Every structure is written in structure tokens, then in C-alpha cells.
Coordinates of C-alpha atoms and ligand atoms in Angstrom, one line a residue:
X198 CA 11.3 -35.3 146.8
X199 CA 9.4 -35.6 143.6
X200 CA 9.6 -33.1 140.7
X201 CA 8.4 -33.2 137.0
X202 CA 12.2 -32.0 135.7
X203 CA 15.6 -32.7 137.4
X204 CA 18.2 -30.7 134.9
X205 CA 21.9 -32.0 135.9
X206 CA 24.0 -28.9 135.4
X207 CA 23.4 -25.3 134.9
X208 CA 26.0 -24.6 132.3
X209 CA 24.1 -22.3 129.3
X210 CA 22.1 -25.7 128.5
X211 CA 21.1 -26.2 131.8
X212 CA 20.2 -22.8 133.0
X213 CA 18.3 -22.9 129.5
X214 CA 16.2 -26.0 130.0
X215 CA 15.3 -24.8 133.6
X216 CA 14.2 -21.5 132.9
X217 CA 11.7 -23.2 129.9
X218 CA 10.6 -25.8 132.0
X219 CA 9.7 -23.6 134.7
X220 CA 8.1 -21.3 132.3
X221 CA 5.9 -23.8 130.9
X222 CA 4.6 -25.0 134.1
X223 CA 6.7 -27.8 135.1
X224 CA 8.1 -28.5 139.1
X225 CA 12.0 -27.9 138.3
X226 CA 15.0 -29.0 140.4
X227 CA 18.5 -28.1 138.7
X228 CA 21.4 -28.9 140.5
X229 CA 25.3 -28.5 139.6
X230 CA 28.3 -29.5 141.5
X231 CA 30.1 -26.7 141.1
X232 CA 30.3 -24.7 144.7
X233 CA 29.7 -21.6 142.4
X234 CA 28.3 -21.6 139.0
X235 CA 30.5 -20.7 135.9
X236 CA 33.9 -21.6 138.0
X237 CA 36.6 -22.9 136.6
X238 CA 35.8 -21.3 132.6
X239 CA 36.6 -23.8 130.4
X240 CA 36.0 -21.9 126.7
X241 CA 37.3 -19.1 125.1
X242 CA 33.9 -16.8 126.1
X243 CA 33.2 -15.6 122.4
X244 CA 29.7 -15.7 121.0
X245 CA 28.8 -15.0 117.3
X246 CA 26.7 -12.0 116.7
X247 CA 24.1 -13.8 114.0
X248 CA 23.1 -16.9 116.7
X249 CA 23.0 -14.6 119.9
X250 CA 20.4 -11.9 117.9
X251 CA 18.3 -14.9 116.8
X252 CA 18.4 -16.6 120.5
X253 CA 16.7 -13.6 121.9
X254 CA 18.8 -13.5 124.4
X255 CA 19.9 -10.0 126.3
X256 CA 22.9 -10.2 127.0
X257 CA 23.7 -8.4 130.5
X258 CA 26.3 -5.7 130.3
X259 CA 28.2 -6.9 132.7
X260 CA 28.7 -10.2 131.5
X261 CA 29.9 -8.3 127.9
X262 CA 33.8 -8.0 128.1
X263 CA 34.3 -6.4 124.7
X264 CA 32.3 -6.4 120.7
X265 CA 34.4 -7.2 117.5
X266 CA 33.5 -6.1 114.0
X267 CA 34.7 -9.0 112.1
X268 CA 37.0 -12.0 112.2
X269 CA 40.5 -12.9 110.9
X270 CA 42.1 -15.6 109.5
X271 CA 45.8 -16.6 109.6
X272 CA 46.7 -19.4 107.6
X273 CA 49.8 -21.4 107.0
X274 CA 51.7 -18.1 108.3
X275 CA 51.0 -16.7 104.7
X276 CA 47.6 -15.8 104.1
X277 CA 44.7 -13.3 105.6
X278 CA 41.9 -13.9 105.4
X279 CA 39.2 -11.2 107.1
X280 CA 35.6 -11.8 106.9
X281 CA 33.3 -9.2 107.8
X282 CA 30.2 -11.2 106.8
X283 CA 27.5 -10.4 110.1
X284 CA 27.8 -14.2 111.2
X285 CA 31.9 -13.1 112.0
X286 CA 31.0 -10.5 114.0
X287 CA 31.6 -11.6 117.4
X288 CA 31.0 -10.6 121.4
X289 CA 33.1 -11.6 124.3
X290 CA 31.4 -12.6 127.3
X291 CA 32.9 -13.1 131.1
X292 CA 31.4 -16.4 131.4
X293 CA 31.5 -16.6 135.0
X294 CA 29.5 -13.4 135.1
X295 CA 26.9 -15.3 132.1
X296 CA 26.5 -18.4 133.6
X297 CA 25.6 -17.0 137.1
X298 CA 23.0 -14.7 135.5
X299 CA 21.6 -17.5 133.5
X300 CA 21.0 -19.6 136.4
X301 CA 19.5 -17.0 138.6
X302 CA 16.8 -16.5 135.3
X303 CA 16.3 -20.3 135.9
X304 CA 15.4 -19.5 139.6
X305 CA 13.6 -16.4 138.8
X306 CA 11.3 -18.2 136.5
X307 CA 10.7 -20.6 139.0
X308 CA 13.2 -23.7 139.2
X309 CA 14.7 -24.6 142.2
X310 CA 18.4 -24.4 141.5
X311 CA 20.9 -26.0 143.6
X312 CA 24.9 -25.0 143.8
X313 CA 27.4 -27.5 145.0
X314 CA 24.7 -30.5 144.5
X315 CA 25.9 -33.6 142.3
X316 CA 24.2 -36.5 140.6
X317 CA 25.6 -39.9 142.2
X318 CA 23.4 -42.2 140.4
X319 CA 20.5 -43.3 138.7
X320 CA 18.3 -46.4 139.8
X321 CA 16.9 -47.3 135.9
X322 CA 13.8 -49.5 135.1
X323 CA 14.7 -50.4 132.0
X324 CA 15.6 -47.3 129.8
X325 CA 13.0 -45.2 132.6
X326 CA 14.9 -43.5 135.3
X327 CA 12.8 -44.0 139.0
X328 CA 15.1 -42.2 141.3
X329 CA 18.1 -40.5 141.4
X330 CA 20.5 -40.0 144.3
X331 CA 21.7 -36.5 144.6
X332 CA 24.0 -35.2 147.4
X333 CA 23.2 -32.0 148.4
X334 CA 25.9 -30.5 150.5
X335 CA 27.0 -33.5 152.1
X336 CA 23.6 -35.1 151.9
X337 CA 22.2 -38.0 150.3
X338 CA 18.5 -37.5 149.1
X339 CA 17.0 -39.6 146.9
X340 CA 14.4 -37.3 143.7
X341 CA 11.9 -39.0 141.7
X342 CA 11.7 -37.1 138.6
X343 CA 9.1 -37.4 135.7
X344 CA 12.0 -36.3 133.3
X345 CA 16.0 -36.2 133.2
X346 CA 17.6 -33.5 131.2
X347 CA 21.1 -34.6 131.1
X348 CA 22.6 -31.0 130.4
X349 CA 26.0 -31.9 132.7
X350 CA 28.7 -31.3 129.8
X351 CA 30.9 -33.2 127.2
X352 CA 32.1 -35.8 129.4
X353 CA 28.5 -36.4 130.7
X354 CA 27.8 -39.0 133.6
X355 CA 24.3 -39.4 132.5
X356 CA 25.5 -40.7 129.4
X357 CA 27.4 -43.2 130.9
X358 CA 24.7 -44.1 133.9
X359 CA 22.5 -44.7 131.1
X360 CA 24.8 -46.8 128.6
X361 CA 24.5 -44.1 125.7
X362 CA 27.4 -42.3 124.3
X363 CA 26.5 -39.1 121.9
X364 CA 30.3 -37.6 121.4
X365 CA 32.9 -40.4 120.8
X366 CA 36.3 -39.9 122.0
X367 CA 37.9 -38.9 118.3
X368 CA 34.7 -35.9 117.6
X369 CA 36.2 -33.9 121.1
X370 CA 38.8 -31.2 120.5
X371 CA 40.9 -30.8 123.7
X372 CA 41.8 -27.3 124.6
X373 CA 44.2 -25.1 126.2
X374 CA 44.7 -21.6 126.7
X375 CA 45.6 -18.3 128.6
X376 CA 43.8 -15.2 130.1
X377 CA 47.0 -12.6 129.3
X378 CA 47.6 -9.1 128.9
X379 CA 48.7 -7.5 125.7
X380 CA 51.7 -5.8 124.7
X381 CA 50.4 -3.2 122.5
X382 CA 46.8 -2.4 121.7
X383 CA 44.7 -5.6 119.9
X384 CA 42.6 -5.3 116.9
X385 CA 38.7 -4.8 117.0
X386 CA 38.6 -8.5 115.8
X387 CA 39.3 -12.5 116.6
X388 CA 42.0 -14.0 114.7
X389 CA 42.3 -17.7 114.4
X390 CA 45.1 -19.3 113.2
X391 CA 45.3 -22.3 111.0
X392 CA 48.7 -24.2 110.8
X393 CA 50.7 -27.2 111.3
X394 CA 52.0 -25.9 114.2
X395 CA 48.7 -26.3 115.8
X396 CA 47.3 -29.2 114.0
X397 CA 43.6 -30.5 113.2
X398 CA 42.5 -27.6 114.9
X399 CA 42.8 -24.3 115.4
X400 CA 44.7 -21.8 117.7
X401 CA 42.7 -18.0 118.8
X402 CA 43.3 -14.3 119.8
X403 CA 39.9 -13.9 121.2
X404 CA 40.0 -10.1 122.9
X405 CA 38.1 -9.2 125.7
X406 CA 38.9 -5.6 124.9
X407 CA 42.3 -3.8 123.1
X408 CA 44.6 -5.1 125.9
X409 CA 43.2 -8.3 127.4
X410 CA 42.9 -12.2 125.5
X411 CA 42.4 -15.3 125.4
X412 CA 44.9 -16.8 123.6
X413 CA 45.3 -20.5 122.7
X414 CA 44.6 -23.9 120.9
X415 CA 42.4 -26.6 120.6
X416 CA 43.0 -29.8 118.6
X417 CA 40.7 -32.9 117.7
X418 CA 41.6 -36.2 118.8
X419 CA 44.8 -35.3 120.7
X420 CA 44.8 -35.8 124.6
X421 CA 45.0 -32.3 127.1
X422 CA 46.6 -29.0 125.8
X423 CA 49.3 -28.9 128.3
X424 CA 50.5 -25.8 129.6
X425 CA 53.6 -26.1 127.7
X426 CA 51.8 -26.8 124.4
X427 CA 50.0 -23.4 124.4
X428 CA 52.7 -21.9 125.8
X429 CA 55.6 -22.7 123.2
X430 CA 52.7 -22.1 120.1
X431 CA 52.3 -18.3 121.6
X432 CA 56.2 -17.7 122.0
X433 CA 56.6 -19.7 118.3
X434 CA 54.2 -17.6 116.4
X435 CA 54.9 -14.5 114.9
X436 CA 51.9 -12.8 114.9
X437 CA 50.8 -14.2 118.2
X438 CA 54.2 -13.2 120.1
X439 CA 54.3 -9.8 118.7
X440 CA 51.2 -9.4 121.2
X441 CA 52.0 -11.4 123.9
X442 CA 54.6 -12.6 126.3
X443 CA 53.9 -15.8 128.1
X444 CA 55.8 -14.3 131.4
X445 CA 52.2 -12.7 132.1
X446 CA 49.2 -14.6 132.5
X447 CA 46.2 -13.9 134.5
X448 CA 44.5 -17.2 134.4
X449 CA 45.2 -20.9 133.0
X450 CA 42.3 -22.5 131.3
X451 CA 41.6 -25.9 129.6
X452 CA 38.5 -28.1 128.6
X453 CA 37.2 -30.4 126.3
X454 CA 34.9 -29.5 123.6
X455 CA 32.7 -31.7 121.6
X456 CA 32.5 -31.5 117.7
X457 CA 30.2 -34.6 116.3
X458 CA 28.0 -32.6 113.7
X459 CA 24.5 -32.4 114.4
X460 CA 22.2 -35.8 115.6
X461 CA 18.7 -34.0 116.9
X462 CA 17.7 -34.3 120.3
X463 CA 19.1 -37.1 121.5
X464 CA 17.0 -39.0 124.5
X465 CA 16.6 -42.3 126.0
X466 CA 13.6 -43.4 128.1
X467 CA 12.4 -40.2 130.3
X468 CA 16.3 -38.5 129.7
X469 CA 16.4 -35.8 127.3
X470 CA 20.4 -34.6 126.4
X471 CA 20.9 -30.9 125.7
X472 CA 23.7 -28.7 125.0
X473 CA 27.5 -30.6 125.0
X474 CA 25.9 -33.6 126.5
X475 CA 24.6 -33.9 123.0
X476 CA 27.4 -32.8 121.1
X477 CA 24.8 -29.8 119.9
X478 CA 28.0 -27.3 119.4
X479 CA 28.5 -25.5 115.9
X480 CA 31.0 -28.3 115.1
X481 CA 33.2 -26.6 112.5
X482 CA 34.7 -23.9 115.2
X483 CA 33.2 -26.2 118.6
X484 CA 30.9 -22.6 119.2
X485 CA 28.8 -23.9 121.9
X486 CA 27.7 -21.3 124.5
X487 CA 24.6 -19.9 122.5
X488 CA 23.6 -23.2 120.5
X489 CA 24.1 -25.0 124.1
X490 CA 21.4 -22.2 125.6
X491 CA 19.0 -22.1 122.7
X492 CA 18.8 -26.3 122.8
X493 CA 18.4 -26.0 126.5
X494 CA 15.5 -24.1 126.0
X495 CA 14.1 -26.2 123.6
X496 CA 15.1 -29.3 126.2
X497 CA 12.7 -27.5 128.7
X498 CA 9.6 -27.0 126.9
X499 CA 9.8 -30.3 125.3
X500 CA 10.2 -31.8 128.9
X501 CA 7.5 -29.7 130.7
X502 CA 4.8 -30.4 127.7
X503 CA 5.6 -33.0 125.9
X504 CA 9.2 -35.2 125.7
X505 CA 8.5 -37.2 122.9
X506 CA 8.3 -34.2 120.8
X507 CA 12.0 -32.9 122.1
X508 CA 13.8 -34.3 118.3
X509 CA 11.1 -32.7 116.5
X510 CA 11.3 -29.4 117.9
X511 CA 15.1 -29.5 118.4
X512 CA 15.4 -29.8 114.5
X513 CA 12.9 -26.9 113.7
X514 CA 14.7 -24.3 115.9
X515 CA 18.1 -25.5 115.1
X516 CA 18.8 -28.0 112.8
X517 CA 20.1 -25.9 110.0
X518 CA 22.6 -24.1 111.9
X519 CA 24.0 -27.6 113.9
X520 CA 23.8 -29.5 110.6
X521 CA 25.8 -26.8 108.4
X522 CA 28.5 -26.6 111.0
X523 CA 28.7 -30.5 111.2
X524 CA 29.1 -29.8 107.4
X525 CA 31.9 -27.6 107.3
X526 CA 33.4 -29.3 109.8
X527 CA 33.6 -32.8 108.2
X528 CA 34.7 -30.8 104.7
X529 CA 37.8 -29.6 107.2
X530 CA 38.7 -33.1 108.6
X531 CA 38.5 -34.2 104.7
X532 CA 40.9 -31.6 103.6
X533 CA 43.3 -32.6 106.7
X534 CA 42.9 -36.5 106.4
X535 CA 43.7 -35.7 102.4
X536 CA 47.2 -37.5 101.6
X537 CA 47.7 -36.3 98.0
X538 CA 47.5 -32.2 99.5
X539 CA 51.2 -30.8 101.3
X540 CA 50.8 -29.8 105.0
X541 CA 50.9 -26.1 103.3
X542 CA 47.8 -27.2 101.1
X543 CA 45.8 -28.6 103.4
X544 CA 45.8 -26.0 106.0
X545 CA 45.0 -23.5 103.0
X546 CA 42.4 -25.2 102.1
X547 CA 41.0 -25.8 105.7
X548 CA 41.3 -21.8 106.4
X549 CA 39.8 -21.0 103.1
X550 CA 36.6 -23.5 103.8
X551 CA 36.7 -22.3 107.8
X552 CA 36.6 -18.7 107.0
X553 CA 33.5 -19.2 104.2
X554 CA 35.9 -17.9 101.6
X555 CA 35.0 -20.9 99.3
X556 CA 32.1 -23.5 99.8
X557 CA 33.3 -26.6 100.6
X558 CA 31.9 -27.9 97.2
X559 CA 34.1 -25.4 95.3
X560 CA 37.4 -26.4 97.3
X561 CA 36.7 -30.1 96.9
X562 CA 36.6 -29.7 93.1
X563 CA 39.7 -27.9 93.0
X564 CA 41.6 -30.3 95.0
X565 CA 40.5 -33.0 92.5
X566 CA 41.9 -31.1 89.9
X567 CA 45.1 -30.8 92.2
X568 CA 45.6 -27.8 92.6
X569 CA 45.7 -24.1 94.8
X570 CA 43.4 -21.6 93.5
X571 CA 45.2 -18.5 92.2
X572 CA 44.5 -14.9 93.3
X573 CA 42.2 -14.1 90.9
X574 CA 40.1 -16.9 91.1
X575 CA 39.5 -16.3 94.6
X576 CA 38.8 -12.8 94.3
X577 CA 36.1 -14.1 91.5
X578 CA 34.5 -17.1 93.5
X579 CA 34.6 -15.2 96.7
X580 CA 32.6 -11.9 95.1
X581 CA 30.0 -15.2 93.6
X582 CA 29.6 -16.5 96.7
X583 CA 28.7 -12.9 98.1
X584 CA 30.8 -13.0 101.2
X585 CA 32.0 -10.3 102.5
X586 CA 35.2 -11.5 102.6
X587 CA 39.2 -9.8 102.2
X588 CA 41.8 -12.1 101.1
X589 CA 45.9 -11.2 101.3
X590 CA 49.3 -12.5 101.6
X591 CA 50.8 -11.9 105.0
X592 CA 54.6 -11.4 104.9
X593 CA 55.7 -12.6 108.5
Ligands
FAD185 C1 39.2 -24.4 125.5 C2 37.6 -24.6 125.7 C3 37.1 -23.3 124.4 C4 35.7 -22.8 123.9 N1 35.2 -21.5 123.7 C5 34.3 -21.5 123.2 C6 33.7 -19.9 122.5 O1 34.8 -19.1 122.8 N2 32.6 -19.9 122.7 C7 31.6 -20.7 122.4 O2 30.2 -20.6 122.3 N3 32.1 -22.3 123.4 C8 32.7 -22.0 123.1 N4 33.4 -23.7 123.4 C9 32.4 -24.8 123.6 C10 31.4 -24.5 125.3 O3 32.3 -23.7 126.8 C11 30.7 -25.4 125.7 O4 29.9 -25.6 124.2 C12 28.9 -24.7 126.7 O5 29.6 -24.7 127.8 C13 28.4 -25.9 126.6 O6 26.9 -25.8 127.9 P1 26.7 -27.1 128.4 O7 25.8 -26.0 128.9 O8 26.0 -28.1 127.8 O9 27.6 -27.7 129.6 P2 28.6 -27.2 130.2 O10 28.5 -25.6 130.0 O11 30.0 -27.8 130.4 O12 27.9 -27.4 131.8 C14 27.4 -28.9 132.1 C15 27.5 -28.3 133.7 O13 27.2 -29.8 134.5 C16 27.7 -30.1 135.3 N5 27.7 -31.3 136.0 C17 28.6 -32.4 135.4 N6 28.6 -33.6 135.9 C18 27.5 -33.3 137.2 C19 27.1 -34.4 137.7 N7 27.1 -35.6 138.0 N8 25.7 -33.7 139.0 C20 25.9 -32.3 138.7 N9 26.4 -31.4 138.1 C21 26.9 -31.7 137.0 C22 29.1 -29.4 135.3 O14 29.8 -29.0 136.6 C23 28.6 -28.2 134.6 O15 29.0 -27.1 134.9 C24 34.3 -23.7 124.3 C25 35.3 -25.1 124.7 C26 36.3 -25.6 125.4 C27 36.6 -26.5 126.1

């Protein structure tokens, strides 16, 4: 079986890539080992509205669960930082539905889309893939593509088969969450928790309407978030447990998210890597749905027109956002590993940077001076930065 472009994986990156390559005139085969695209969900399902707008993707109404006006950060169980800037307004999606619809759009654009089809091995001539062995619904077949797009997720089998690694283990966050029904109405905002009880990551309440939400946490470099760990955190956090009772869980979701920071459009020979397989997330929060889709579009168009141009095209389209996300992630990791700070100071400083209340360089200068900002200084800094941020003490 010959094709111009073989796309491995039909998450947002693979579907974007398959669609763009087909629209650019390539003969595309796109496969996913899942029997049902989008299932199981391994995601908090939230999308930042500004990036969504820039992507041009029109979310199908049936894939939208709820819309949030702002994001609230609860830091060290003592500070409430609400960012009302446009980048912190969000939409929660039903990933099962969204991924299926994106795969269908790739098929409508002319790609051959096959669920229940697994890439088993690659036959390489140096760096060049000559053929791929794929199991289509139980039957092994050989595919001879001109270009392969690896959109096969954080633990990319294609990366292993080609001997590269874009996501080192210390740059992968391990997450676990429950979809739950709330005991009382949820506010129309996403809530993010930075605190010692979570560790090097954050906890979240991502609403799916006023009475349902994804509730969980992710940590960098710590293997696996067990059901017990998530349950203990929910039960032990006074804000989270005021909304949720872990006796009532409607879905358990676990997974890994890459946060290496921007590495351009990595490739080897005739293989282009995109989405999580290339670590293309907003690294400081691990947001990857829309970044993967946008990077996938660039990979697909490049594969069809000029594979060598992938890195340059990607830097032009996504370089700014993904680099900024990587810089914030580095600043946050730097604060967490600064032994001159107490745990409380670490989480407070990281919360102020993650919420974009204070730029990383201002925070670094304060840390250098060895002190926390006073409320008046905070107010002045935030006002000067032009952010629509409100900060108040939390009494719990
Ligand atoms: C706990 C958690 C919470 C998250 N929350 C959010 C969030 O709220 N918002 C957000 O934007 N991002 C979130 N993310 C990140 C987001 O889910 C990913 O960045 C996004 O799914 C990346 O898309 P992708 O297409 O690159 O990879 P994936 O969605 O992982 O798709 C890869 C596909 O490749 C397929 N595949 C793998 N190997 C093979 C093979 N050999 N043959 C065929 N197919 C194969 C897989 O079956 C899979 O369908 C979260 C991640 C985790 C782990």
C-alpha cells in the first residue's frame, strides 16, 4: 500500500496533520490503535479561549461542555489570585466528542482514516523510513509512505523506533483526575491549586457546567497518580472537599503530559514529530489540545509541500506561544528548586508567576532580595503589568 503521508495517531495533532496534508493534495493514510477515537479520555478537557480563537477552529456545539470567564489560583491555601485576562478565559470540551469530530474532518478533507489500526514497526534505511508494518483490524500490512508524521503521543512509539527522544522522563507530568458531580453550584471559573500537598505541579477543578467537573492533579517527574493519591488530595483540601465528595465519581482519568518547552518542529529523515510526541504543549500548564492541533496542521501542510520546511513554518506559527510557555515553566521549576525559600514561599512565588500576576524576572529579583512582596507592592506590580488580576487573602 503506497501513500504520500502516513499519520500515526488520531489525537488533535494527527487529525490536524491528516486534514492539512489532504487539503494540500497529498494521499494520506491516518491510523490510530484505539478502537474508538477519543476514548479513553486522558485530559482535563479545558481550552484557553485566546489560543482557540487564533487557531481558527470552530468548536462543534456538541463538543462544548461549558465556558468559563476567568481562572482562580488558590495558592498555599492562603492566597486567592483571579486572572480575568482574555488568555485565562476558557472552554471545557468533551474530548471524546472533539477528537472524533476532528478525525471526521480529516476524512472529509480526503484522508483515509482508520481506527483499530496499529503501527507495529518501521523498516529504516539510515534515517529514512522505507516502509511501515501496520496491523489493520487484525491483519498485518506493509505501507510505503514518502513521509511519516508521528502524532502518537507523549510516549511516542515512532520516537522509540527511530531512536530519538523529545520528552525526557523528568519533563513529563503524571496526572490523575475524577469526573465528579458537585455538592453545590460551581463558580464559572477554572480553579488551580498550588500547594505543598500537591508538590511540583498543580491541582485543578475544571468545570463541565455548574454541577460537574474534572478534579485532579499532576506532578512533574513523579510516576503515576494513583486513585488513592487523588482521592486523599480532594478529601484533604478544604476548598475542593467543600464542592466534592469522593463517594461520587463518574469517570477516572489518568495520563502523562510532556512539558519540555519548545523544541521547534523536530524531525529525523522523512519523519516529522508533532503534538505531544514532540513536547508541543504550553509547558507551564501542560495545555496541549489546541497547540497539538495547530502544530499538527503545520506538520501536515509541510509534509505535503516541503517536509524540510516544517521547523521554519512551525517557529513562525507557534514559536512565540510555545517558547513563552517554556520560559514560564523554567521560572516556576527554578522557584520550586530554590532551597533559600520555605515551602510556603516557593508555592506563593510559583503561583504569582503561573497566574501571570507578576513577571518571572520581577519575582526573581524579589527572591534575590530574600523576601515576599507586600500587598501594596503586589498591587503596584500587577497594575504596572497591565494584567486584569485580583489578589486577596483567603481565610480557610
Ligand atoms: C492528566 C492530563 C490532563 C490534561 N489536561 C489538559 C487540558 O485540560 N487541556 C489541554 O489542552 N491539554 C491537556 N492535557 C494535554 C493533552 O491531553 C495533550 O497535549 C493532547 O492530547 C496532545 O494531543 P496529541 O494528538 O499530540 O496526542 P494524543 O491525544 O495522546 O494522541 C496520540 C494518539 O496516538 C495513538 N497511537 C499511539 N501509538 C500508536 C501506534 N503504535 N499506532 C497507532 N496509533 C498510535 C494513540 O492511541 C492516541 O490516540 C492533559 C494531559 C494529561 C495527561
